[in-house]
Amino acid sequence: MVLLHQRHVSDRHDISVLYALSLAGISPKDTKFQKALRALLEKVDRLSVNDTTTYELGLGILALEIIDRKRFRKEIAKMRGILINRQADSGGWDYRAPSYMQTGNRQQQRTDWSNSQFAILALTAAERAEALAAMPTSDAAPPSTGRTFVNT
């Protein structure tokens, strides 16, 4: 994680870097952390269904849920809505909005297992963020330790 923290943060990798920095416990006051967070929030502001990948949406939700689920509730909800709208009829997700492929004599929506796993993780985090953000402060879970676990 130290190597990742010391490397130059490019716009293309801001979301994955932000998520990694969050998991590593890097201070939100860190310059690279702030740059990556600003880039993600700017991206969410102008977000539409086809201008980002399922991975970016998933990592964005996961990162914002760890950083401050209550503060970023609106942004998490916006990305969640796009993920839900992208879900294929079969239940999975592709890199972007569902596309079609020919299989034998019929066409079906293309899905990808790794994209589907990120979408499911992100939707779980978005649901958790919504539930915990709605709780009165005294009932809310303690501040994040920088680790996220999915209950099964």
Tab-separated table of N, CA and C in Angstrom:
chain	number	residue	atom	x	y	z
A	1	MET	N	0.807	-1.193	0.000
A	1	MET	CA	0.000	0.000	0.000
A	1	MET	C	0.854	1.263	0.000
A	2	VAL	N	2.014	1.206	0.607
A	2	VAL	CA	2.884	2.377	0.633
A	2	VAL	C	3.294	2.749	-0.778
A	3	LEU	N	3.641	1.750	-1.598
A	3	LEU	CA	4.013	2.033	-2.984
A	3	LEU	C	2.857	2.692	-3.722
A	4	LEU	N	1.655	2.187	-3.532
A	4	LEU	CA	0.488	2.772	-4.171
A	4	LEU	C	0.303	4.209	-3.708
A	5	HIS	N	0.505	4.457	-2.443
A	5	HIS	CA	0.340	5.790	-1.884
A	5	HIS	C	1.376	6.762	-2.445
A	6	GLN	N	2.570	6.285	-2.744
A	6	GLN	CA	3.633	7.162	-3.217
A	6	GLN	C	3.579	7.401	-4.722
A	7	ARG	N	2.893	6.573	-5.455
A	7	ARG	CA	2.815	6.719	-6.905
A	7	ARG	C	1.942	7.896	-7.287
A	8	HIS	N	2.178	8.392	-8.497
A	8	HIS	CA	1.355	9.471	-9.038
A	8	HIS	C	-0.054	8.951	-9.270
A	9	VAL	N	-1.042	9.712	-8.884
A	9	VAL	CA	-2.436	9.324	-9.057
A	9	VAL	C	-2.947	9.953	-10.356
A	10	SER	N	-3.309	9.129	-11.331
A	10	SER	CA	-3.858	9.643	-12.579
A	10	SER	C	-5.378	9.640	-12.495
A	11	ASP	N	-6.015	10.444	-13.311
A	11	ASP	CA	-7.480	10.519	-13.303
A	11	ASP	C	-8.123	9.163	-13.567
A	12	ARG	N	-7.493	8.373	-14.418
A	12	ARG	CA	-8.060	7.088	-14.805
A	12	ARG	C	-8.126	6.112	-13.633
A	13	HIS	N	-7.221	6.220	-12.695
A	13	HIS	CA	-7.159	5.264	-11.593
A	13	HIS	C	-7.578	5.857	-10.252
A	14	ASP	N	-8.100	7.063	-10.262
A	14	ASP	CA	-8.455	7.727	-9.011
A	14	ASP	C	-9.379	6.905	-8.127
A	15	ILE	N	-10.370	6.265	-8.717
A	15	ILE	CA	-11.360	5.550	-7.910
A	15	ILE	C	-10.733	4.337	-7.234
A	16	SER	N	-9.954	3.560	-7.973
A	16	SER	CA	-9.334	2.391	-7.349
A	16	SER	C	-8.283	2.812	-6.323
A	17	VAL	N	-7.576	3.899	-6.586
A	17	VAL	CA	-6.599	4.408	-5.628
A	17	VAL	C	-7.312	4.894	-4.367
A	18	LEU	N	-8.423	5.598	-4.530
A	18	LEU	CA	-9.180	6.081	-3.380
A	18	LEU	C	-9.646	4.914	-2.517
A	19	TYR	N	-10.156	3.876	-3.140
A	19	TYR	CA	-10.603	2.711	-2.389
A	19	TYR	C	-9.437	2.056	-1.650
A	20	ALA	N	-8.301	1.901	-2.334
A	20	ALA	CA	-7.125	1.295	-1.706
A	20	ALA	C	-6.612	2.148	-0.548
A	21	LEU	N	-6.552	3.464	-0.741
A	21	LEU	CA	-6.101	4.358	0.328
A	21	LEU	C	-7.039	4.276	1.529
A	22	SER	N	-8.340	4.184	1.268
A	22	SER	CA	-9.327	4.062	2.351
A	22	SER	C	-9.110	2.775	3.139
A	23	LEU	N	-8.919	1.668	2.425
A	23	LEU	CA	-8.701	0.385	3.091
A	23	LEU	C	-7.387	0.359	3.866
A	24	ALA	N	-6.384	1.104	3.361
A	24	ALA	CA	-5.067	1.123	4.007
A	24	ALA	C	-5.038	2.034	5.232
A	25	GLY	N	-6.117	2.762	5.476
A	25	GLY	CA	-6.162	3.640	6.634
A	25	GLY	C	-5.435	4.959	6.439
A	26	ILE	N	-5.191	5.348	5.189
A	26	ILE	CA	-4.540	6.636	4.918
A	26	ILE	C	-5.497	7.760	5.316
A	27	SER	N	-4.982	8.793	5.898
A	27	SER	CA	-5.798	9.905	6.375
A	27	SER	C	-6.545	10.585	5.231
A	28	PRO	N	-7.834	10.870	5.426
A	28	PRO	CA	-8.590	11.619	4.422
A	28	PRO	C	-8.021	13.028	4.180
A	29	LYS	N	-7.139	13.483	5.041
A	29	LYS	CA	-6.506	14.793	4.857
A	29	LYS	C	-5.304	14.721	3.913
A	30	ASP	N	-4.866	13.512	3.574
A	30	ASP	CA	-3.728	13.308	2.680
A	30	ASP	C	-4.025	13.920	1.311
A	31	THR	N	-3.026	14.527	0.685
A	31	THR	CA	-3.182	15.209	-0.600
A	31	THR	C	-3.690	14.270	-1.688
A	32	LYS	N	-3.102	13.103	-1.814
A	32	LYS	CA	-3.522	12.146	-2.852
A	32	LYS	C	-4.937	11.643	-2.580
A	33	PHE	N	-5.257	11.429	-1.329
A	33	PHE	CA	-6.603	11.009	-0.937
A	33	PHE	C	-7.611	12.076	-1.357
A	34	GLN	N	-7.325	13.339	-1.035
A	34	GLN	CA	-8.221	14.444	-1.383
A	34	GLN	C	-8.384	14.580	-2.897
A	35	LYS	N	-7.287	14.428	-3.632
A	35	LYS	CA	-7.337	14.534	-5.097
A	35	LYS	C	-8.233	13.441	-5.677
A	36	ALA	N	-8.047	12.217	-5.194
A	36	ALA	CA	-8.842	11.098	-5.689
A	36	ALA	C	-10.314	11.260	-5.315
A	37	LEU	N	-10.592	11.740	-4.097
A	37	LEU	CA	-11.968	11.956	-3.665
A	37	LEU	C	-12.636	13.038	-4.513
A	38	ARG	N	-11.931	14.141	-4.744
A	38	ARG	CA	-12.478	15.212	-5.601
A	38	ARG	C	-12.801	14.694	-6.995
A	39	ALA	N	-11.890	13.905	-7.558
A	39	ALA	CA	-12.099	13.354	-8.905
A	39	ALA	C	-13.346	12.467	-8.943
A	40	LEU	N	-13.529	11.636	-7.926
A	40	LEU	CA	-14.707	10.765	-7.876
A	40	LEU	C	-15.984	11.597	-7.759
A	41	LEU	N	-15.994	12.576	-6.865
A	41	LEU	CA	-17.200	13.391	-6.674
A	41	LEU	C	-17.539	14.196	-7.926
A	42	GLU	N	-16.521	14.684	-8.630
A	42	GLU	CA	-16.769	15.387	-9.896
A	42	GLU	C	-17.348	14.439	-10.932
A	43	LYS	N	-16.850	13.219	-10.956
A	43	LYS	CA	-17.360	12.213	-11.892
A	43	LYS	C	-18.821	11.889	-11.588
A	44	VAL	N	-19.147	11.752	-10.319
A	44	VAL	CA	-20.524	11.438	-9.928
A	44	VAL	C	-21.459	12.586	-10.306
A	45	ASP	N	-21.003	13.820	-10.167
A	45	ASP	CA	-21.829	14.980	-10.522
A	45	ASP	C	-22.311	14.930	-11.962
A	46	ARG	N	-21.463	14.487	-12.867
A	46	ARG	CA	-21.820	14.494	-14.292
A	46	ARG	C	-22.112	13.092	-14.829
A	47	LEU	N	-22.397	12.166	-13.953
A	47	LEU	CA	-22.566	10.764	-14.295
A	47	LEU	C	-23.851	10.507	-15.071
A	48	SER	N	-23.737	9.658	-16.092
A	48	SER	CA	-24.909	9.128	-16.779
A	48	SER	C	-24.680	7.641	-16.995
A	49	VAL	N	-25.677	6.957	-17.491
A	49	VAL	CA	-25.653	5.497	-17.545
A	49	VAL	C	-24.454	4.928	-18.301
A	50	ASN	N	-24.045	5.543	-19.402
A	50	ASN	CA	-23.029	4.918	-20.252
A	50	ASN	C	-21.635	5.497	-20.143
A	51	ASP	N	-21.389	6.454	-19.253
A	51	ASP	CA	-20.069	7.091	-19.267
A	51	ASP	C	-19.087	6.582	-18.222
A	52	THR	N	-19.374	5.464	-17.612
A	52	THR	CA	-18.449	4.866	-16.663
A	52	THR	C	-18.646	3.360	-16.641
A	53	THR	N	-17.660	2.647	-16.145
A	53	THR	CA	-17.760	1.191	-16.135
A	53	THR	C	-18.412	0.690	-14.848
A	54	THR	N	-18.838	-0.548	-14.895
A	54	THR	CA	-19.412	-1.188	-13.711
A	54	THR	C	-18.376	-1.243	-12.594
A	55	TYR	N	-17.113	-1.513	-12.949
A	55	TYR	CA	-16.054	-1.526	-11.944
A	55	TYR	C	-15.942	-0.165	-11.250
A	56	GLU	N	-15.938	0.918	-12.031
A	56	GLU	CA	-15.809	2.256	-11.441
A	56	GLU	C	-16.989	2.573	-10.536
A	57	LEU	N	-18.189	2.223	-10.962
A	57	LEU	CA	-19.364	2.442	-10.112
A	57	LEU	C	-19.244	1.644	-8.815
A	58	GLY	N	-18.856	0.379	-8.955
A	58	GLY	CA	-18.731	-0.475	-7.781
A	58	GLY	C	-17.681	0.026	-6.808
A	59	LEU	N	-16.498	0.332	-7.319
A	59	LEU	CA	-15.426	0.834	-6.451
A	59	LEU	C	-15.794	2.189	-5.848
A	60	GLY	N	-16.473	3.019	-6.619
A	60	GLY	CA	-16.900	4.322	-6.102
A	60	GLY	C	-17.837	4.182	-4.907
A	61	ILE	N	-18.806	3.292	-5.033
A	61	ILE	CA	-19.742	3.046	-3.922
A	61	ILE	C	-18.993	2.482	-2.719
A	62	LEU	N	-18.141	1.498	-2.959
A	62	LEU	CA	-17.387	0.891	-1.853
A	62	LEU	C	-16.523	1.928	-1.136
A	63	ALA	N	-15.852	2.782	-1.901
A	63	ALA	CA	-14.985	3.802	-1.297
A	63	ALA	C	-15.793	4.811	-0.492
A	64	LEU	N	-16.865	5.340	-1.069
A	64	LEU	CA	-17.652	6.360	-0.358
A	64	LEU	C	-18.336	5.783	0.875
A	65	GLU	N	-18.716	4.520	0.803
A	65	GLU	CA	-19.344	3.893	1.971
A	65	GLU	C	-18.346	3.782	3.120
A	66	ILE	N	-17.093	3.484	2.810
A	66	ILE	CA	-16.060	3.396	3.848
A	66	ILE	C	-15.708	4.785	4.389
A	67	ILE	N	-15.572	5.749	3.492
A	67	ILE	CA	-15.108	7.088	3.894
A	67	ILE	C	-16.125	7.772	4.795
A	68	ASP	N	-17.374	7.861	4.332
A	68	ASP	CA	-18.415	8.507	5.141
A	68	ASP	C	-19.773	8.258	4.493
A	69	ARG	N	-20.387	7.142	4.873
A	69	ARG	CA	-21.643	6.711	4.251
A	69	ARG	C	-22.763	7.727	4.405
A	70	LYS	N	-22.757	8.481	5.484
A	70	LYS	CA	-23.824	9.453	5.711
A	70	LYS	C	-23.608	10.700	4.839
A	71	ARG	N	-22.406	11.200	4.826
A	71	ARG	CA	-22.076	12.408	4.049
A	71	ARG	C	-22.276	12.198	2.547
A	72	PHE	N	-21.964	10.990	2.061
A	72	PHE	CA	-22.011	10.724	0.620
A	72	PHE	C	-23.224	9.881	0.221
A	73	ARG	N	-24.262	9.944	1.009
A	73	ARG	CA	-25.488	9.173	0.775
A	73	ARG	C	-26.084	9.437	-0.611
A	74	LYS	N	-26.129	10.706	-1.011
A	74	LYS	CA	-26.717	11.089	-2.305
A	74	LYS	C	-25.901	10.510	-3.461
A	75	GLU	N	-24.578	10.598	-3.376
A	75	GLU	CA	-23.710	10.088	-4.435
A	75	GLU	C	-23.791	8.567	-4.531
A	76	ILE	N	-23.841	7.907	-3.379
A	76	ILE	CA	-23.980	6.454	-3.357
A	76	ILE	C	-25.295	6.046	-4.007
A	77	ALA	N	-26.369	6.753	-3.682
A	77	ALA	CA	-27.689	6.440	-4.245
A	77	ALA	C	-27.704	6.630	-5.768
A	78	LYS	N	-27.036	7.674	-6.249
A	78	LYS	CA	-26.998	7.920	-7.694
A	78	LYS	C	-26.278	6.778	-8.420
A	79	MET	N	-25.122	6.363	-7.896
A	79	MET	CA	-24.379	5.266	-8.525
A	79	MET	C	-25.149	3.951	-8.410
A	80	ARG	N	-25.825	3.750	-7.302
A	80	ARG	CA	-26.640	2.549	-7.095
A	80	ARG	C	-27.737	2.471	-8.154
A	81	GLY	N	-28.395	3.609	-8.415
A	81	GLY	CA	-29.457	3.643	-9.417
A	81	GLY	C	-28.953	3.259	-10.799
A	82	ILE	N	-27.769	3.725	-11.151
A	82	ILE	CA	-27.197	3.381	-12.456
A	82	ILE	C	-26.869	1.893	-12.516
A	83	LEU	N	-26.315	1.356	-11.435
A	83	LEU	CA	-26.024	-0.088	-11.414
A	83	LEU	C	-27.302	-0.903	-11.590
A	84	ILE	N	-28.347	-0.518	-10.896
A	84	ILE	CA	-29.612	-1.247	-11.000
A	84	ILE	C	-30.148	-1.180	-12.428
A	85	ASN	N	-30.060	-0.016	-13.059
A	85	ASN	CA	-30.539	0.132	-14.432
A	85	ASN	C	-29.705	-0.649	-15.437
A	86	ARG	N	-28.484	-0.965	-15.097
A	86	ARG	CA	-27.593	-1.715	-15.999
A	86	ARG	C	-27.724	-3.222	-15.873
A	87	GLN	N	-28.433	-3.687	-14.912
A	87	GLN	CA	-28.506	-5.128	-14.700
A	87	GLN	C	-29.169	-5.804	-15.897
A	88	ALA	N	-28.566	-6.881	-16.357
A	88	ALA	CA	-29.103	-7.645	-17.489
A	88	ALA	C	-30.330	-8.435	-17.044
A	89	ASP	N	-31.150	-8.825	-17.997
A	89	ASP	CA	-32.352	-9.617	-17.695
A	89	ASP	C	-32.013	-10.912	-16.965
A	90	SER	N	-30.823	-11.452	-17.221
A	90	SER	CA	-30.400	-12.705	-16.585
A	90	SER	C	-29.951	-12.508	-15.141
A	91	GLY	N	-29.802	-11.246	-14.719
A	91	GLY	CA	-29.400	-10.960	-13.345
A	91	GLY	C	-27.968	-10.497	-13.190
A	92	GLY	N	-27.150	-10.617	-14.224
A	92	GLY	CA	-25.746	-10.225	-14.135
A	92	GLY	C	-25.494	-8.829	-14.684
A	93	TRP	N	-24.215	-8.455	-14.734
A	93	TRP	CA	-23.791	-7.151	-15.241
A	93	TRP	C	-22.664	-7.351	-16.249
A	94	ASP	N	-22.518	-6.376	-17.132
A	94	ASP	CA	-21.419	-6.348	-18.085
A	94	ASP	C	-20.549	-5.135	-17.754
A	95	TYR	N	-19.565	-4.839	-18.581
A	95	TYR	CA	-18.674	-3.704	-18.319
A	95	TYR	C	-19.421	-2.377	-18.329
A	96	ARG	N	-20.397	-2.267	-19.167
A	96	ARG	CA	-21.228	-1.060	-19.255
A	96	ARG	C	-22.680	-1.520	-19.322
A	97	ALA	N	-23.538	-0.761	-19.951
A	97	ALA	CA	-24.932	-1.176	-20.107
A	97	ALA	C	-24.960	-2.519	-20.845
A	98	PRO	N	-25.976	-3.336	-20.598
A	98	PRO	CA	-26.013	-4.654	-21.223
A	98	PRO	C	-25.870	-4.586	-22.749
A	99	SER	N	-25.052	-5.476	-23.271
A	99	SER	CA	-24.893	-5.611	-24.714
A	99	SER	C	-25.363	-7.018	-25.079
A	100	TYR	N	-25.446	-7.278	-26.355
A	100	TYR	CA	-25.964	-8.568	-26.791
A	100	TYR	C	-24.904	-9.368	-27.527
A	101	MET	N	-25.006	-10.691	-27.432
A	101	MET	CA	-24.104	-11.580	-28.160
A	101	MET	C	-24.930	-12.698	-28.778
A	102	GLN	N	-24.422	-13.226	-29.851
A	102	GLN	CA	-25.096	-14.319	-30.554
A	102	GLN	C	-24.648	-15.640	-29.952
A	103	THR	N	-25.591	-16.463	-29.530
A	103	THR	CA	-25.281	-17.807	-29.042
A	103	THR	C	-26.181	-18.780	-29.801
A	104	GLY	N	-25.588	-19.479	-30.712
A	104	GLY	CA	-26.385	-20.383	-31.538
A	104	GLY	C	-27.338	-19.592	-32.417
A	105	ASN	N	-28.605	-19.906	-32.328
A	105	ASN	CA	-29.623	-19.227	-33.144
A	105	ASN	C	-30.282	-18.054	-32.438
A	106	ARG	N	-29.809	-17.697	-31.269
A	106	ARG	CA	-30.476	-16.602	-30.547
A	106	ARG	C	-29.476	-15.604	-29.977
A	107	GLN	N	-29.998	-14.429	-29.707
A	107	GLN	CA	-29.186	-13.392	-29.082
A	107	GLN	C	-29.514	-13.346	-27.602
A	108	GLN	N	-28.509	-13.116	-26.801
A	108	GLN	CA	-28.758	-12.935	-25.372
A	108	GLN	C	-27.852	-11.830	-24.842
A	109	GLN	N	-28.257	-11.277	-23.707
A	109	GLN	CA	-27.457	-10.218	-23.107
A	109	GLN	C	-26.161	-10.810	-22.571
A	110	ARG	N	-25.091	-10.081	-22.829
A	110	ARG	CA	-23.773	-10.501	-22.360
A	110	ARG	C	-23.611	-10.056	-20.911
A	111	THR	N	-23.082	-10.934	-20.072
A	111	THR	CA	-22.744	-10.564	-18.695
A	111	THR	C	-21.339	-11.083	-18.400
A	112	ASP	N	-20.765	-10.559	-17.350
A	112	ASP	CA	-19.401	-10.898	-16.973
A	112	ASP	C	-19.384	-11.152	-15.471
A	113	TRP	N	-18.786	-12.269	-15.062
A	113	TRP	CA	-18.794	-12.646	-13.643
A	113	TRP	C	-18.093	-11.618	-12.758
A	114	SER	N	-16.938	-11.117	-13.188
A	114	SER	CA	-16.208	-10.186	-12.322
A	114	SER	C	-16.942	-8.852	-12.190
A	115	ASN	N	-17.565	-8.391	-13.277
A	115	ASN	CA	-18.370	-7.177	-13.179
A	115	ASN	C	-19.582	-7.405	-12.291
A	116	SER	N	-20.187	-8.579	-12.410
A	116	SER	CA	-21.355	-8.901	-11.583
A	116	SER	C	-20.988	-8.933	-10.108
A	117	GLN	N	-19.804	-9.476	-9.788
A	117	GLN	CA	-19.397	-9.525	-8.379
A	117	GLN	C	-19.191	-8.111	-7.827
A	118	PHE	N	-18.591	-7.215	-8.617
A	118	PHE	CA	-18.402	-5.838	-8.145
A	118	PHE	C	-19.749	-5.141	-7.960
A	119	ALA	N	-20.671	-5.386	-8.876
A	119	ALA	CA	-21.995	-4.777	-8.761
A	119	ALA	C	-22.706	-5.261	-7.490
A	120	ILE	N	-22.627	-6.552	-7.216
A	120	ILE	CA	-23.285	-7.102	-6.024
A	120	ILE	C	-22.638	-6.568	-4.746
A	121	LEU	N	-21.314	-6.527	-4.707
A	121	LEU	CA	-20.630	-5.951	-3.541
A	121	LEU	C	-21.040	-4.495	-3.332
A	122	ALA	N	-21.093	-3.733	-4.431
A	122	ALA	CA	-21.451	-2.317	-4.339
A	122	ALA	C	-22.899	-2.138	-3.904
A	123	LEU	N	-23.799	-2.936	-4.437
A	123	LEU	CA	-25.206	-2.811	-4.044
A	123	LEU	C	-25.401	-3.189	-2.583
A	124	THR	N	-24.637	-4.157	-2.105
A	124	THR	CA	-24.682	-4.512	-0.685
A	124	THR	C	-24.185	-3.340	0.171
A	125	ALA	N	-23.088	-2.716	-0.255
A	125	ALA	CA	-22.552	-1.557	0.468
A	125	ALA	C	-23.533	-0.389	0.423
A	126	ALA	N	-24.176	-0.185	-0.720
A	126	ALA	CA	-25.150	0.913	-0.854
A	126	ALA	C	-26.352	0.673	0.058
A	127	GLU	N	-26.796	-0.566	0.125
A	127	GLU	CA	-27.912	-0.905	1.012
A	127	GLU	C	-27.519	-0.692	2.474
A	128	ARG	N	-26.326	-1.121	2.820
A	128	ARG	CA	-25.819	-0.939	4.182
A	128	ARG	C	-25.697	0.550	4.512
A	129	ALA	N	-25.173	1.327	3.563
A	129	ALA	CA	-25.012	2.767	3.774
A	129	ALA	C	-26.359	3.432	3.989
A	130	GLU	N	-27.339	3.044	3.207
A	130	GLU	CA	-28.685	3.620	3.334
A	130	GLU	C	-29.293	3.281	4.691
A	131	ALA	N	-29.170	2.032	5.089
A	131	ALA	CA	-29.738	1.600	6.370
A	131	ALA	C	-29.036	2.278	7.542
A	132	LEU	N	-27.712	2.319	7.524
A	132	LEU	CA	-26.974	2.904	8.642
A	132	LEU	C	-27.087	4.422	8.666
A	133	ALA	N	-27.145	5.056	7.492
A	133	ALA	CA	-27.262	6.515	7.448
A	133	ALA	C	-28.614	6.967	7.974
A	134	ALA	N	-29.635	6.114	7.853
A	134	ALA	CA	-30.976	6.465	8.307
A	134	ALA	C	-31.151	6.301	9.816
A	135	MET	N	-30.221	5.604	10.463
A	135	MET	CA	-30.328	5.383	11.917
A	135	MET	C	-29.995	6.660	12.680
A	136	PRO	N	-30.651	6.868	13.814
A	136	PRO	CA	-30.236	7.974	14.675
A	136	PRO	C	-28.779	7.776	15.081
A	137	THR	N	-28.063	8.833	15.310
A	137	THR	CA	-26.631	8.770	15.605
A	137	THR	C	-26.318	7.818	16.749
A	138	SER	N	-27.110	7.814	17.789
A	138	SER	CA	-26.819	6.961	18.935
A	138	SER	C	-26.939	5.472	18.607
A	139	ASP	N	-27.725	5.130	17.571
A	139	ASP	CA	-27.911	3.728	17.195
A	139	ASP	C	-26.964	3.282	16.087
A	140	ALA	N	-26.294	4.235	15.477
A	140	ALA	CA	-25.451	3.915	14.317
A	140	ALA	C	-24.236	3.095	14.737
A	141	ALA	N	-23.715	2.366	13.794
A	141	ALA	CA	-22.512	1.576	14.045
A	141	ALA	C	-21.346	2.506	14.326
A	142	PRO	N	-20.339	2.033	15.041
A	142	PRO	CA	-19.166	2.863	15.298
A	142	PRO	C	-18.485	3.239	13.985
A	143	PRO	N	-17.648	4.285	13.994
A	143	PRO	CA	-16.973	4.681	12.770
A	143	PRO	C	-16.211	3.520	12.144
A	144	SER	N	-16.111	3.551	10.815
A	144	SER	CA	-15.465	2.473	10.079
A	144	SER	C	-13.997	2.342	10.492
A	145	THR	N	-13.548	1.112	10.518
A	145	THR	CA	-12.135	0.839	10.803
A	145	THR	C	-11.333	0.777	9.516
A	146	GLY	N	-12.005	1.052	8.402
A	146	GLY	CA	-11.326	0.961	7.116
A	146	GLY	C	-11.454	-0.427	6.507
A	147	ARG	N	-12.227	-1.289	7.125
A	147	ARG	CA	-12.440	-2.640	6.600
A	147	ARG	C	-13.942	-2.827	6.360
A	148	THR	N	-14.261	-3.519	5.278
A	148	THR	CA	-15.655	-3.773	4.948
A	148	THR	C	-15.857	-5.267	4.810
A	149	PHE	N	-16.907	-5.781	5.395
A	149	PHE	CA	-17.214	-7.208	5.294
A	149	PHE	C	-18.654	-7.355	4.875
A	150	VAL	N	-18.920	-8.316	4.009
A	150	VAL	CA	-20.273	-8.593	3.558
A	150	VAL	C	-20.812	-9.745	4.393
A	151	ASN	N	-21.934	-9.536	5.037
A	151	ASN	CA	-22.568	-10.600	5.811
A	151	ASN	C	-23.242	-11.566	4.864
A	152	THR	N	-23.051	-12.838	5.094
A	152	THR	CA	-23.694	-13.838	4.238
A	152	THR	C	-24.627	-14.689	5.043
